[in-house]
Amino acid sequence: MANISPQGARVLSWIDEHREEVIGFLQDLIRIPSVNPWFTTDGEICREGEAQALVAEKMKALGAEIDLWEPDPADLARYEGHPGYYADHRFEGRPNLAAVVRGTGGGRSLLLAGHIDVVLPGEGWTRDPFGAERADGRIYGRGTVDMKGGVAAMIMALEAVLRSGLRPKGDVTVGTLVDEEAGGMGTLAFVDRGYGADGCFMTEPSGLMVSPLCRGILWGKLTVRGRSGHIEMPQGDWRDGGAVDAIDKARLFLDQIDRLNRDWKDRKTHPLQPTPCQVYVSQIAAGEYPTSFANRAEIHFNAQYLPSEADEKGRGTAVQAEIETFFRRVAETDPWLRENPPEVEWLIDADCGEIPGDHPFVTLCAESLRALGVDPVVQGSSCHTDMGWFIRRGTPTVNFGPGDPRIAHHTDEFVEEEELLTATKAMTLALVDWCGVDEA
């Protein structure tokens, strides 16, 4: 697609003429605080259902067939042991949405997918996190990057085609999903319901890079036990009942994690990934009183794994076993830890996915950017996205969306207006070329 077709030029003109509608739709999404309830019990900001109603209204106006349903963990119990299944997640008032625009026939189908939930705003904002404020060419708010910017862009890309008097030849499905920020059960429910396509944009923020893969993510907690005692008093040998400082023992693991990461840096790499997989310590909690040695220390960590390391179900079980073996060997170097080994609890296994970097859909996405004068970059996503289930069910998927992924979950999160519009245009051109179009 070296040149822009007349149909492509028509939809690009529509986007230029309606740029305020593109931006306004994102603002409408941001103003609904659709925080995933996994992070809070504050029902006032857990309004995923309201955000889905807004999308449903928009898609219904475009003539789409609407399927709005609340995932049922009991019905999905057959997926126990697979990525994305959590028996204790609840979906009352948290529906998934699939909106299908039927094609005229003869074209390839396309799925436009993104999650509607966001994380808590947190502290330190200088702007209203749900105010959708515009300033200096930016739109601010929780979810502008992760990932309502992508959701707005993909929906407005489809609207641009339809409002320009064109109709895709292949079916186009818009999927807005819940629960991604807590493990991806919404996506599991979506593919279980039978949705898929010949190609898919997962519109996670990529900074306009075309990402044909993402890494898997493991959240784990290592609990190191000690024995409390008065911190100001001399302590005897632990074998005689003396105190054992859990913080001191935890330090041993922290030091050895640094060594593990040096090893992983040399061997857990991918040609399309800018950084190697690592084990990052994200939280440390220890101790009870200022006058007592810590009885317990908890180390939360985030470990990444590559698609080549996933098991037959798409999970990172081999990497879990590798980390458990590593912790066990560290414990064997210390007499107390040998007799009181630490415990590892696995909290989340967010799966990975990959399609070839030269897949026709990847090439099409890159050419769409090139047609807009943007030099395309094909690079893997360093963080998890929900692309894995789509790929395993036969839908070639790329991550592509507006926003710097490093700004996701930040205070004063923002997306550049021009990047939002460029993403919308690129997906519009890709839709026209991938699906084909007829005059409406």
PDB file of C-alpha atoms in Angstrom, residues 96-354:
ATOM      1  CA  ASN A  96     -18.114  -7.496  27.979  1.00  0.00           C
ATOM      2  CA  LEU A  97     -19.166  -5.936  24.694  1.00  0.00           C
ATOM      3  CA  ALA A  98     -18.968  -7.234  21.138  1.00  0.00           C
ATOM      4  CA  ALA A  99     -20.365  -5.004  18.402  1.00  0.00           C
ATOM      5  CA  VAL A 100     -20.378  -6.451  14.876  1.00  0.00           C
ATOM      6  CA  VAL A 101     -20.697  -4.439  11.685  1.00  0.00           C
ATOM      7  CA  ARG A 102     -21.581  -6.957   9.009  1.00  0.00           C
ATOM      8  CA  GLY A 103     -19.653  -6.737   5.761  1.00  0.00           C
ATOM      9  CA  THR A 104     -21.057  -6.749   2.272  1.00  0.00           C
ATOM     10  CA  GLY A 105     -19.196  -9.984   1.530  1.00  0.00           C
ATOM     11  CA  GLY A 106     -15.951 -11.146   0.007  1.00  0.00           C
ATOM     12  CA  GLY A 107     -13.503  -9.360   2.318  1.00  0.00           C
ATOM     13  CA  ARG A 108     -11.329 -10.356   5.234  1.00  0.00           C
ATOM     14  CA  SER A 109     -12.707  -9.811   8.721  1.00  0.00           C
ATOM     15  CA  LEU A 110     -11.148  -7.545  11.331  1.00  0.00           C
ATOM     16  CA  LEU A 111     -11.320  -7.399  15.101  1.00  0.00           C
ATOM     17  CA  LEU A 112     -10.717  -4.123  16.948  1.00  0.00           C
ATOM     18  CA  ALA A 113     -10.128  -4.956  20.596  1.00  0.00           C
ATOM     19  CA  GLY A 114      -9.255  -3.159  23.793  1.00  0.00           C
ATOM     20  CA  HIS A 115      -9.996  -3.225  27.500  1.00  0.00           C
ATOM     21  CA  ILE A 116     -12.294  -0.714  29.127  1.00  0.00           C
ATOM     22  CA  ASP A 117     -11.036  -1.064  32.720  1.00  0.00           C
ATOM     23  CA  VAL A 118      -8.334   1.134  34.241  1.00  0.00           C
ATOM     24  CA  VAL A 119      -6.241   1.095  37.394  1.00  0.00           C
ATOM     25  CA  LEU A 120      -6.745   3.405  40.352  1.00  0.00           C
ATOM     26  CA  PRO A 121      -5.553   6.976  39.826  1.00  0.00           C
ATOM     27  CA  GLY A 122      -3.378   6.940  42.939  1.00  0.00           C
ATOM     28  CA  GLU A 123      -1.959  10.057  44.546  1.00  0.00           C
ATOM     29  CA  GLY A 124      -0.022  13.011  43.226  1.00  0.00           C
ATOM     30  CA  TRP A 125      -2.222  14.144  40.350  1.00  0.00           C
ATOM     31  CA  THR A 126      -2.139  17.828  39.477  1.00  0.00           C
ATOM     32  CA  ARG A 127      -5.246  17.440  37.304  1.00  0.00           C
ATOM     33  CA  ASP A 128      -8.582  15.703  37.769  1.00  0.00           C
ATOM     34  CA  PRO A 129      -7.806  12.084  36.780  1.00  0.00           C
ATOM     35  CA  PHE A 130     -11.299  11.744  35.347  1.00  0.00           C
ATOM     36  CA  GLY A 131     -11.615  15.284  34.026  1.00  0.00           C
ATOM     37  CA  ALA A 132     -10.274  14.633  30.492  1.00  0.00           C
ATOM     38  CA  GLU A 133      -8.590  18.023  30.501  1.00  0.00           C
ATOM     39  CA  ARG A 134      -6.976  19.292  27.286  1.00  0.00           C
ATOM     40  CA  ALA A 135      -3.819  21.371  27.463  1.00  0.00           C
ATOM     41  CA  ASP A 136      -0.875  21.989  25.144  1.00  0.00           C
ATOM     42  CA  GLY A 137      -1.993  19.412  22.608  1.00  0.00           C
ATOM     43  CA  ARG A 138      -2.520  16.697  25.197  1.00  0.00           C
ATOM     44  CA  ILE A 139      -5.492  14.965  26.783  1.00  0.00           C
ATOM     45  CA  TYR A 140      -5.030  14.129  30.474  1.00  0.00           C
ATOM     46  CA  GLY A 141      -6.717  11.486  32.575  1.00  0.00           C
ATOM     47  CA  ARG A 142      -6.533   7.964  33.909  1.00  0.00           C
ATOM     48  CA  GLY A 143      -6.707   5.619  30.961  1.00  0.00           C
ATOM     49  CA  THR A 144      -5.786   8.082  28.221  1.00  0.00           C
ATOM     50  CA  VAL A 145      -2.836   5.810  27.435  1.00  0.00           C
ATOM     51  CA  ASP A 146      -3.904   2.517  29.003  1.00  0.00           C
ATOM     52  CA  MET A 147      -6.011   2.186  27.035  1.00  0.00           C
ATOM     53  CA  LYS A 148      -9.016   4.339  26.285  1.00  0.00           C
ATOM     54  CA  GLY A 149      -6.952   6.259  23.749  1.00  0.00           C
ATOM     55  CA  GLY A 150      -6.652   3.067  21.721  1.00  0.00           C
ATOM     56  CA  VAL A 151     -10.327   2.201  22.225  1.00  0.00           C
ATOM     57  CA  ALA A 152     -11.392   5.640  21.019  1.00  0.00           C
ATOM     58  CA  ALA A 153      -9.045   5.477  18.025  1.00  0.00           C
ATOM     59  CA  MET A 154     -10.242   2.056  16.856  1.00  0.00           C
ATOM     60  CA  ILE A 155     -13.928   2.927  17.150  1.00  0.00           C
ATOM     61  CA  MET A 156     -13.489   6.263  15.413  1.00  0.00           C
ATOM     62  CA  ALA A 157     -11.459   4.557  12.663  1.00  0.00           C
ATOM     63  CA  LEU A 158     -14.462   2.370  11.913  1.00  0.00           C
ATOM     64  CA  GLU A 159     -16.836   5.310  12.181  1.00  0.00           C
ATOM     65  CA  ALA A 160     -14.703   7.231   9.677  1.00  0.00           C
ATOM     66  CA  VAL A 161     -15.204   4.480   7.110  1.00  0.00           C
ATOM     67  CA  LEU A 162     -18.937   4.216   7.669  1.00  0.00           C
ATOM     68  CA  ARG A 163     -19.583   7.958   7.825  1.00  0.00           C
ATOM     69  CA  SER A 164     -17.615   8.398   4.602  1.00  0.00           C
ATOM     70  CA  GLY A 165     -20.253   6.409   2.746  1.00  0.00           C
ATOM     71  CA  LEU A 166     -18.285   3.166   2.619  1.00  0.00           C
ATOM     72  CA  ARG A 167     -19.031  -0.324   3.882  1.00  0.00           C
ATOM     73  CA  PRO A 168     -16.410  -2.959   4.718  1.00  0.00           C
ATOM     74  CA  LYS A 169     -16.607  -6.137   2.650  1.00  0.00           C
ATOM     75  CA  GLY A 170     -15.516  -8.211   5.640  1.00  0.00           C
ATOM     76  CA  ASP A 171     -17.155  -8.186   9.053  1.00  0.00           C
ATOM     77  CA  VAL A 172     -15.645  -5.758  11.558  1.00  0.00           C
ATOM     78  CA  THR A 173     -16.045  -6.540  15.255  1.00  0.00           C
ATOM     79  CA  VAL A 174     -15.399  -4.058  18.032  1.00  0.00           C
ATOM     80  CA  GLY A 175     -14.608  -5.779  21.309  1.00  0.00           C
ATOM     81  CA  THR A 176     -14.326  -3.795  24.533  1.00  0.00           C
ATOM     82  CA  LEU A 177     -13.335  -6.033  27.394  1.00  0.00           C
ATOM     83  CA  VAL A 178     -13.327  -5.937  31.160  1.00  0.00           C
ATOM     84  CA  ASP A 179     -10.841  -7.213  33.733  1.00  0.00           C
ATOM     85  CA  GLU A 180      -7.610  -6.907  31.737  1.00  0.00           C
ATOM     86  CA  GLU A 181      -5.886  -5.032  34.531  1.00  0.00           C
ATOM     87  CA  ALA A 182      -6.444  -7.994  36.872  1.00  0.00           C
ATOM     88  CA  GLY A 183      -5.498 -10.898  34.652  1.00  0.00           C
ATOM     89  CA  GLY A 184      -7.567 -10.871  31.463  1.00  0.00           C
ATOM     90  CA  MET A 185     -10.669 -12.914  32.259  1.00  0.00           C
ATOM     91  CA  GLY A 186     -12.756 -10.638  30.069  1.00  0.00           C
ATOM     92  CA  THR A 187     -10.703 -11.628  27.028  1.00  0.00           C
ATOM     93  CA  LEU A 188     -11.003 -15.299  27.938  1.00  0.00           C
ATOM     94  CA  ALA A 189     -14.790 -14.896  28.052  1.00  0.00           C
ATOM     95  CA  PHE A 190     -14.724 -13.048  24.718  1.00  0.00           C
ATOM     96  CA  VAL A 191     -12.881 -15.761  22.792  1.00  0.00           C
ATOM     97  CA  ASP A 192     -14.915 -18.445  24.546  1.00  0.00           C
ATOM     98  CA  ARG A 193     -18.034 -16.797  23.142  1.00  0.00           C
ATOM     99  CA  GLY A 194     -16.603 -17.455  19.680  1.00  0.00           C
ATOM    100  CA  TYR A 195     -15.312 -14.062  18.617  1.00  0.00           C
ATOM    101  CA  GLY A 196     -12.296 -13.836  16.360  1.00  0.00           C
ATOM    102  CA  ALA A 197     -11.281 -12.563  12.908  1.00  0.00           C
ATOM    103  CA  ASP A 198      -8.751 -12.793  10.104  1.00  0.00           C
ATOM    104  CA  GLY A 199      -6.761 -10.023  11.784  1.00  0.00           C
ATOM    105  CA  CYS A 200      -6.871  -8.036  15.003  1.00  0.00           C
ATOM    106  CA  PHE A 201      -5.702  -4.704  16.335  1.00  0.00           C
ATOM    107  CA  MET A 202      -5.162  -4.962  20.079  1.00  0.00           C
ATOM    108  CA  THR A 203      -5.033  -1.218  20.640  1.00  0.00           C
ATOM    109  CA  GLU A 204      -2.786  -1.167  23.693  1.00  0.00           C
ATOM    110  CA  PRO A 205      -0.445   1.844  23.788  1.00  0.00           C
ATOM    111  CA  SER A 206       2.577   1.208  21.618  1.00  0.00           C
ATOM    112  CA  GLY A 207       3.715   4.722  20.768  1.00  0.00           C
ATOM    113  CA  LEU A 208       2.573   3.873  17.211  1.00  0.00           C
ATOM    114  CA  MET A 209       4.977   0.941  17.042  1.00  0.00           C
ATOM    115  CA  VAL A 210       3.623  -2.227  15.452  1.00  0.00           C
ATOM    116  CA  SER A 211       4.047  -4.973  18.059  1.00  0.00           C
ATOM    117  CA  PRO A 212       3.555  -8.560  16.897  1.00  0.00           C
ATOM    118  CA  LEU A 213       4.357 -10.052  20.307  1.00  0.00           C
ATOM    119  CA  CYS A 214       4.133  -9.435  24.017  1.00  0.00           C
ATOM    120  CA  ARG A 215       5.846 -11.052  26.965  1.00  0.00           C
ATOM    121  CA  GLY A 216       4.123 -13.026  29.668  1.00  0.00           C
ATOM    122  CA  ILE A 217       4.074 -11.639  33.196  1.00  0.00           C
ATOM    123  CA  LEU A 218       4.253 -13.488  36.503  1.00  0.00           C
ATOM    124  CA  TRP A 219       3.330 -11.816  39.775  1.00  0.00           C
ATOM    125  CA  GLY A 220       4.708 -13.628  42.764  1.00  0.00           C
ATOM    126  CA  LYS A 221       5.175 -13.217  46.494  1.00  0.00           C
ATOM    127  CA  LEU A 222       8.115 -14.648  48.406  1.00  0.00           C
ATOM    128  CA  THR A 223       7.522 -14.924  52.153  1.00  0.00           C
ATOM    129  CA  VAL A 224      10.660 -15.164  54.291  1.00  0.00           C
ATOM    130  CA  ARG A 225      10.123 -16.068  57.932  1.00  0.00           C
ATOM    131  CA  GLY A 226      12.251 -15.063  60.891  1.00  0.00           C
ATOM    132  CA  ARG A 227      11.776 -15.176  64.636  1.00  0.00           C
ATOM    133  CA  SER A 228      10.868 -12.036  66.505  1.00  0.00           C
ATOM    134  CA  GLY A 229      12.771 -10.814  69.525  1.00  0.00           C
ATOM    135  CA  HIS A 230      13.690  -7.588  71.284  1.00  0.00           C
ATOM    136  CA  ILE A 231      15.826  -5.692  68.842  1.00  0.00           C
ATOM    137  CA  GLU A 232      17.863  -3.935  71.545  1.00  0.00           C
ATOM    138  CA  MET A 233      18.803  -7.069  73.470  1.00  0.00           C
ATOM    139  CA  PRO A 234      21.653  -9.457  72.693  1.00  0.00           C
ATOM    140  CA  GLN A 235      20.357 -12.576  71.001  1.00  0.00           C
ATOM    141  CA  GLY A 236      21.675 -16.104  71.265  1.00  0.00           C
ATOM    142  CA  ASP A 237      22.035 -18.613  68.480  1.00  0.00           C
ATOM    143  CA  TRP A 238      18.768 -19.281  66.685  1.00  0.00           C
ATOM    144  CA  ARG A 239      19.154 -22.978  67.478  1.00  0.00           C
ATOM    145  CA  ASP A 240      18.896 -22.035  71.145  1.00  0.00           C
ATOM    146  CA  GLY A 241      15.815 -19.856  70.618  1.00  0.00           C
ATOM    147  CA  GLY A 242      17.520 -16.602  69.588  1.00  0.00           C
ATOM    148  CA  ALA A 243      15.801 -14.131  67.291  1.00  0.00           C
ATOM    149  CA  VAL A 244      16.215 -14.280  63.528  1.00  0.00           C
ATOM    150  CA  ASP A 245      15.813 -11.086  61.526  1.00  0.00           C
ATOM    151  CA  ALA A 246      13.593 -11.791  58.513  1.00  0.00           C
ATOM    152  CA  ILE A 247      14.796  -8.564  56.910  1.00  0.00           C
ATOM    153  CA  ASP A 248      18.371  -9.795  57.039  1.00  0.00           C
ATOM    154  CA  LYS A 249      17.333 -13.087  55.451  1.00  0.00           C
ATOM    155  CA  ALA A 250      15.280 -11.277  52.811  1.00  0.00           C
ATOM    156  CA  ARG A 251      18.347  -9.227  51.898  1.00  0.00           C
ATOM    157  CA  LEU A 252      20.038 -12.462  50.874  1.00  0.00           C
ATOM    158  CA  PHE A 253      17.327 -13.112  48.303  1.00  0.00           C
ATOM    159  CA  LEU A 254      17.403  -9.524  47.059  1.00  0.00           C
ATOM    160  CA  ASP A 255      21.143  -9.758  46.438  1.00  0.00           C
ATOM    161  CA  GLN A 256      20.784 -13.074  44.643  1.00  0.00           C
ATOM    162  CA  ILE A 257      17.932 -11.769  42.463  1.00  0.00           C
ATOM    163  CA  ASP A 258      20.467  -9.285  41.104  1.00  0.00           C
ATOM    164  CA  ARG A 259      22.683 -12.231  40.177  1.00  0.00           C
ATOM    165  CA  LEU A 260      19.776 -14.049  38.541  1.00  0.00           C
ATOM    166  CA  ASN A 261      18.992 -10.988  36.458  1.00  0.00           C
ATOM    167  CA  ARG A 262      22.552 -10.839  35.164  1.00  0.00           C
ATOM    168  CA  ASP A 263      22.112 -14.419  33.983  1.00  0.00           C
ATOM    169  CA  TRP A 264      18.723 -13.739  32.414  1.00  0.00           C
ATOM    170  CA  LYS A 265      20.084 -10.650  30.673  1.00  0.00           C
ATOM    171  CA  ASP A 266      22.317 -12.849  28.536  1.00  0.00           C
ATOM    172  CA  ARG A 267      19.834 -15.581  27.647  1.00  0.00           C
ATOM    173  CA  LYS A 268      16.245 -14.350  27.967  1.00  0.00           C
ATOM    174  CA  THR A 269      16.187 -12.049  24.980  1.00  0.00           C
ATOM    175  CA  HIS A 270      14.224 -11.692  21.765  1.00  0.00           C
ATOM    176  CA  PRO A 271      15.292  -9.906  18.559  1.00  0.00           C
ATOM    177  CA  LEU A 272      12.147  -7.747  18.657  1.00  0.00           C
ATOM    178  CA  GLN A 273      12.350  -6.952  22.376  1.00  0.00           C
ATOM    179  CA  PRO A 274      14.316  -3.891  23.524  1.00  0.00           C
ATOM    180  CA  THR A 275      15.081  -5.366  26.958  1.00  0.00           C
ATOM    181  CA  PRO A 276      15.624  -8.876  28.340  1.00  0.00           C
ATOM    182  CA  CYS A 277      13.257 -10.599  30.732  1.00  0.00           C
ATOM    183  CA  GLN A 278      14.022  -9.807  34.366  1.00  0.00           C
ATOM    184  CA  VAL A 279      12.738 -10.391  37.894  1.00  0.00           C
ATOM    185  CA  TYR A 280      11.803  -6.986  39.288  1.00  0.00           C
ATOM    186  CA  VAL A 281      11.132  -6.510  42.989  1.00  0.00           C
ATOM    187  CA  SER A 282       8.054  -4.305  43.231  1.00  0.00           C
ATOM    188  CA  GLN A 283       7.039  -4.354  46.922  1.00  0.00           C
ATOM    189  CA  ILE A 284       8.696  -5.174  50.222  1.00  0.00           C
ATOM    190  CA  ALA A 285       6.843  -5.456  53.534  1.00  0.00           C
ATOM    191  CA  ALA A 286       8.475  -6.560  56.789  1.00  0.00           C
ATOM    192  CA  GLY A 287       8.423  -6.134  60.540  1.00  0.00           C
ATOM    193  CA  GLU A 288       5.825  -5.374  63.170  1.00  0.00           C
ATOM    194  CA  TYR A 289       7.345  -3.004  65.748  1.00  0.00           C
ATOM    195  CA  PRO A 290      10.363  -0.682  65.885  1.00  0.00           C
ATOM    196  CA  THR A 291      11.639  -2.608  68.906  1.00  0.00           C
ATOM    197  CA  SER A 292      11.391  -6.110  67.405  1.00  0.00           C
ATOM    198  CA  PHE A 293      13.341  -8.052  64.850  1.00  0.00           C
ATOM    199  CA  ALA A 294      11.118  -8.779  61.881  1.00  0.00           C
ATOM    200  CA  ASN A 295       9.210 -12.015  62.201  1.00  0.00           C
ATOM    201  CA  ARG A 296       8.321 -12.030  58.528  1.00  0.00           C
ATOM    202  CA  ALA A 297       9.305 -10.336  55.272  1.00  0.00           C
ATOM    203  CA  GLU A 298       7.311 -10.373  52.052  1.00  0.00           C
ATOM    204  CA  ILE A 299       8.859  -9.657  48.671  1.00  0.00           C
ATOM    205  CA  HIS A 300       6.489  -9.112  45.760  1.00  0.00           C
ATOM    206  CA  PHE A 301       8.071  -9.466  42.353  1.00  0.00           C
ATOM    207  CA  ASN A 302       7.245  -9.200  38.666  1.00  0.00           C
ATOM    208  CA  ALA A 303       8.945 -11.648  36.295  1.00  0.00           C
ATOM    209  CA  GLN A 304       8.621 -11.668  32.514  1.00  0.00           C
ATOM    210  CA  TYR A 305       8.798 -14.618  30.155  1.00  0.00           C
ATOM    211  CA  LEU A 306       8.949 -15.092  26.385  1.00  0.00           C
ATOM    212  CA  PRO A 307       6.427 -16.854  24.125  1.00  0.00           C
ATOM    213  CA  SER A 308       9.029 -19.569  23.528  1.00  0.00           C
ATOM    214  CA  GLU A 309       8.909 -20.367  27.259  1.00  0.00           C
ATOM    215  CA  ALA A 310       5.130 -20.818  27.497  1.00  0.00           C
ATOM    216  CA  ASP A 311       3.652 -24.262  28.067  1.00  0.00           C
ATOM    217  CA  GLU A 312       0.987 -25.942  25.932  1.00  0.00           C
ATOM    218  CA  LYS A 313      -1.726 -23.895  27.679  1.00  0.00           C
ATOM    219  CA  GLY A 314       0.150 -20.637  27.159  1.00  0.00           C
ATOM    220  CA  ARG A 315       1.273 -20.298  30.770  1.00  0.00           C
ATOM    221  CA  GLY A 316       4.662 -19.597  32.306  1.00  0.00           C
ATOM    222  CA  THR A 317       4.836 -22.759  34.393  1.00  0.00           C
ATOM    223  CA  ALA A 318       8.418 -23.538  33.354  1.00  0.00           C
ATOM    224  CA  VAL A 319       9.552 -20.090  34.454  1.00  0.00           C
ATOM    225  CA  GLN A 320       7.674 -20.476  37.729  1.00  0.00           C
ATOM    226  CA  ALA A 321       9.547 -23.731  38.335  1.00  0.00           C
ATOM    227  CA  GLU A 322      12.838 -22.062  37.425  1.00  0.00           C
ATOM    228  CA  ILE A 323      12.256 -19.275  39.940  1.00  0.00           C
ATOM    229  CA  GLU A 324      11.141 -21.677  42.653  1.00  0.00           C
ATOM    230  CA  THR A 325      14.301 -23.743  42.124  1.00  0.00           C
ATOM    231  CA  PHE A 326      16.393 -20.592  42.295  1.00  0.00           C
ATOM    232  CA  PHE A 327      14.834 -19.528  45.616  1.00  0.00           C
ATOM    233  CA  ARG A 328      15.271 -23.027  46.999  1.00  0.00           C
ATOM    234  CA  ARG A 329      18.964 -23.040  46.119  1.00  0.00           C
ATOM    235  CA  VAL A 330      19.445 -19.652  47.728  1.00  0.00           C
ATOM    236  CA  ALA A 331      17.773 -20.960  50.899  1.00  0.00           C
ATOM    237  CA  GLU A 332      20.142 -23.939  50.951  1.00  0.00           C
ATOM    238  CA  THR A 333      23.092 -21.576  51.463  1.00  0.00           C
ATOM    239  CA  ASP A 334      21.794 -20.450  54.877  1.00  0.00           C
ATOM    240  CA  PRO A 335      21.304 -22.754  57.912  1.00  0.00           C
ATOM    241  CA  TRP A 336      18.133 -21.020  59.150  1.00  0.00           C
ATOM    242  CA  LEU A 337      16.568 -20.933  55.691  1.00  0.00           C
ATOM    243  CA  ARG A 338      17.406 -24.574  55.071  1.00  0.00           C
ATOM    244  CA  GLU A 339      15.243 -25.521  58.030  1.00  0.00           C
ATOM    245  CA  ASN A 340      12.710 -22.734  57.467  1.00  0.00           C
ATOM    246  CA  PRO A 341      12.420 -22.454  53.697  1.00  0.00           C
ATOM    247  CA  PRO A 342      10.574 -19.464  52.236  1.00  0.00           C
ATOM    248  CA  GLU A 343       7.186 -19.826  50.588  1.00  0.00           C
ATOM    249  CA  VAL A 344       6.409 -18.763  47.027  1.00  0.00           C
ATOM    250  CA  GLU A 345       2.853 -17.783  46.130  1.00  0.00           C
ATOM    251  CA  TRP A 346       1.920 -17.133  42.514  1.00  0.00           C
ATOM    252  CA  LEU A 347      -0.629 -14.348  42.158  1.00  0.00           C
ATOM    253  CA  ILE A 348      -1.063 -13.794  38.416  1.00  0.00           C
ATOM    254  CA  ASP A 349       0.174 -15.468  35.247  1.00  0.00           C
ATOM    255  CA  ALA A 350      -0.603 -13.085  32.398  1.00  0.00           C
ATOM    256  CA  ASP A 351       0.060 -14.915  29.149  1.00  0.00           C
ATOM    257  CA  CYS A 352       2.112 -13.902  26.129  1.00  0.00           C
ATOM    258  CA  GLY A 353       1.577 -14.120  22.383  1.00  0.00           C
ATOM    259  CA  GLU A 354       3.500 -13.837  19.131  1.00  0.00           C
TER     260      GLU A 354
END
